[in-house]
mmCIF file of C-alpha atoms in Angstrom:
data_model
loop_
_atom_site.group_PDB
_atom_site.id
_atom_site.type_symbol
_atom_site.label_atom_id
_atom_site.label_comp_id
_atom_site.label_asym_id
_atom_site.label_seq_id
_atom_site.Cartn_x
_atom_site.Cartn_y
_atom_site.Cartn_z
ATOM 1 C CA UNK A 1 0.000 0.000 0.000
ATOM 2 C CA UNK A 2 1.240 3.487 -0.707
ATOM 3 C CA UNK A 3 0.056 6.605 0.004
ATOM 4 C CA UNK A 4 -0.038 9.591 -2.362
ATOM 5 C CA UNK A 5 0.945 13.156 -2.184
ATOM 6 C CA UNK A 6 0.904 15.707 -4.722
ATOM 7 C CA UNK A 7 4.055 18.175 -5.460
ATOM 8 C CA UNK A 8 2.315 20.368 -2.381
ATOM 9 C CA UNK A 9 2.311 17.834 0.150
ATOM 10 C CA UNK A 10 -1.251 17.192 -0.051
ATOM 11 C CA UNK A 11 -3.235 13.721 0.802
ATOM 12 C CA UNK A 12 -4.452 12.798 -3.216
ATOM 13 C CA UNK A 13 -5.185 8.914 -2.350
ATOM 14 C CA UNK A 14 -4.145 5.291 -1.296
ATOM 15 C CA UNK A 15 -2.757 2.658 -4.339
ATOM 16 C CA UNK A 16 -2.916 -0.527 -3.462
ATOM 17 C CA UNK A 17 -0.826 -3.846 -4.942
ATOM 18 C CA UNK A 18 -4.376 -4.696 -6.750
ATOM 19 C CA UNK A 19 -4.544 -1.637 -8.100
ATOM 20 C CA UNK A 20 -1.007 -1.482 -9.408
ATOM 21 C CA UNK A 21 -1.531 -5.184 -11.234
ATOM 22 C CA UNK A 22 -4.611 -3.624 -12.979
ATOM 23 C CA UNK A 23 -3.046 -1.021 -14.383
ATOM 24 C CA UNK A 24 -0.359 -3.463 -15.726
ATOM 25 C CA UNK A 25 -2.585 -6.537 -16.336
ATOM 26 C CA UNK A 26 -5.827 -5.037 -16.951
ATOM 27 C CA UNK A 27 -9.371 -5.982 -15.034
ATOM 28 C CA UNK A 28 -9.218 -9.510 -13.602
ATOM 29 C CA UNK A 29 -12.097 -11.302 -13.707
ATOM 30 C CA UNK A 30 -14.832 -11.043 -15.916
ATOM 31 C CA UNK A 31 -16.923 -8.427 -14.440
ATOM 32 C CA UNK A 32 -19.681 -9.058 -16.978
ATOM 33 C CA UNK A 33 -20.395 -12.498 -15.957
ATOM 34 C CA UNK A 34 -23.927 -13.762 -15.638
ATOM 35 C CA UNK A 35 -23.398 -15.443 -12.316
ATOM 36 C CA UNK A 36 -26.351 -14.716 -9.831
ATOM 37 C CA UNK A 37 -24.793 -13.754 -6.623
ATOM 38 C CA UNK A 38 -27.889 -15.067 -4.722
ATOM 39 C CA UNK A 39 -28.984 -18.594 -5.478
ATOM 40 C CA UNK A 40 -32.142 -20.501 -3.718
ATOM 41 C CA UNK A 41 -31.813 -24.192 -3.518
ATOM 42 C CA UNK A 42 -34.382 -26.543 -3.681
ATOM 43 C CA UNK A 43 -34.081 -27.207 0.195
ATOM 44 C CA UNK A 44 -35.091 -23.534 1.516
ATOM 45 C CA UNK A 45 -31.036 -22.979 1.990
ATOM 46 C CA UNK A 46 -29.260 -20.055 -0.303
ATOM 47 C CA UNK A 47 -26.112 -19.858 -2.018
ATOM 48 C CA UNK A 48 -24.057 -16.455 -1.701
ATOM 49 C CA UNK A 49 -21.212 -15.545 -3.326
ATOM 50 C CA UNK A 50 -18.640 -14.227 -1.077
ATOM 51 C CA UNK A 51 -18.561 -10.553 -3.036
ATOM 52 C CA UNK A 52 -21.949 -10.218 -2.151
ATOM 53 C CA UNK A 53 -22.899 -6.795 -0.394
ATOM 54 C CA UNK A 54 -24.234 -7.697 2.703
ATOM 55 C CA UNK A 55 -26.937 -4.731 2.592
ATOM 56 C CA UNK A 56 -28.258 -6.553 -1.257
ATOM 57 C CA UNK A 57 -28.293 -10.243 0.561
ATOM 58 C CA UNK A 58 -30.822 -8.726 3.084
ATOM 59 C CA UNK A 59 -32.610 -7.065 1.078
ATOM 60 C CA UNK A 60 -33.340 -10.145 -1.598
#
């Protein structure tokens, strides 16, 4: 993590490691994936995917 000041000495931001391998590598994953973050099974029980927002699991 590094933290960024401009020529002034002024707070502009934070880059992280991931954000440094984007900006080399490009996006990783596929961000336009059809993958349903919430899933209902058949027994009553639901599948979440671990990037779910926790505020959009309780509201579905």
């Amino acid at each position: 993590m590094v933290l960024v000041f401009d020529e002034y000495g002024h707070f502009e931001g934070v880059i992280t490691s991931g954000d440094f391998l984007e900006s080399i590598m490009g996006v990783f994953g596929d961000e336009s994936a059809d993958e349903q973050a919430i899933k209902r099974r058949d027994d009553e029980t639901y599948l979440v995917s671990g990037w779910t927002p926790i505020d959009e699991f309780a509201d579905s």
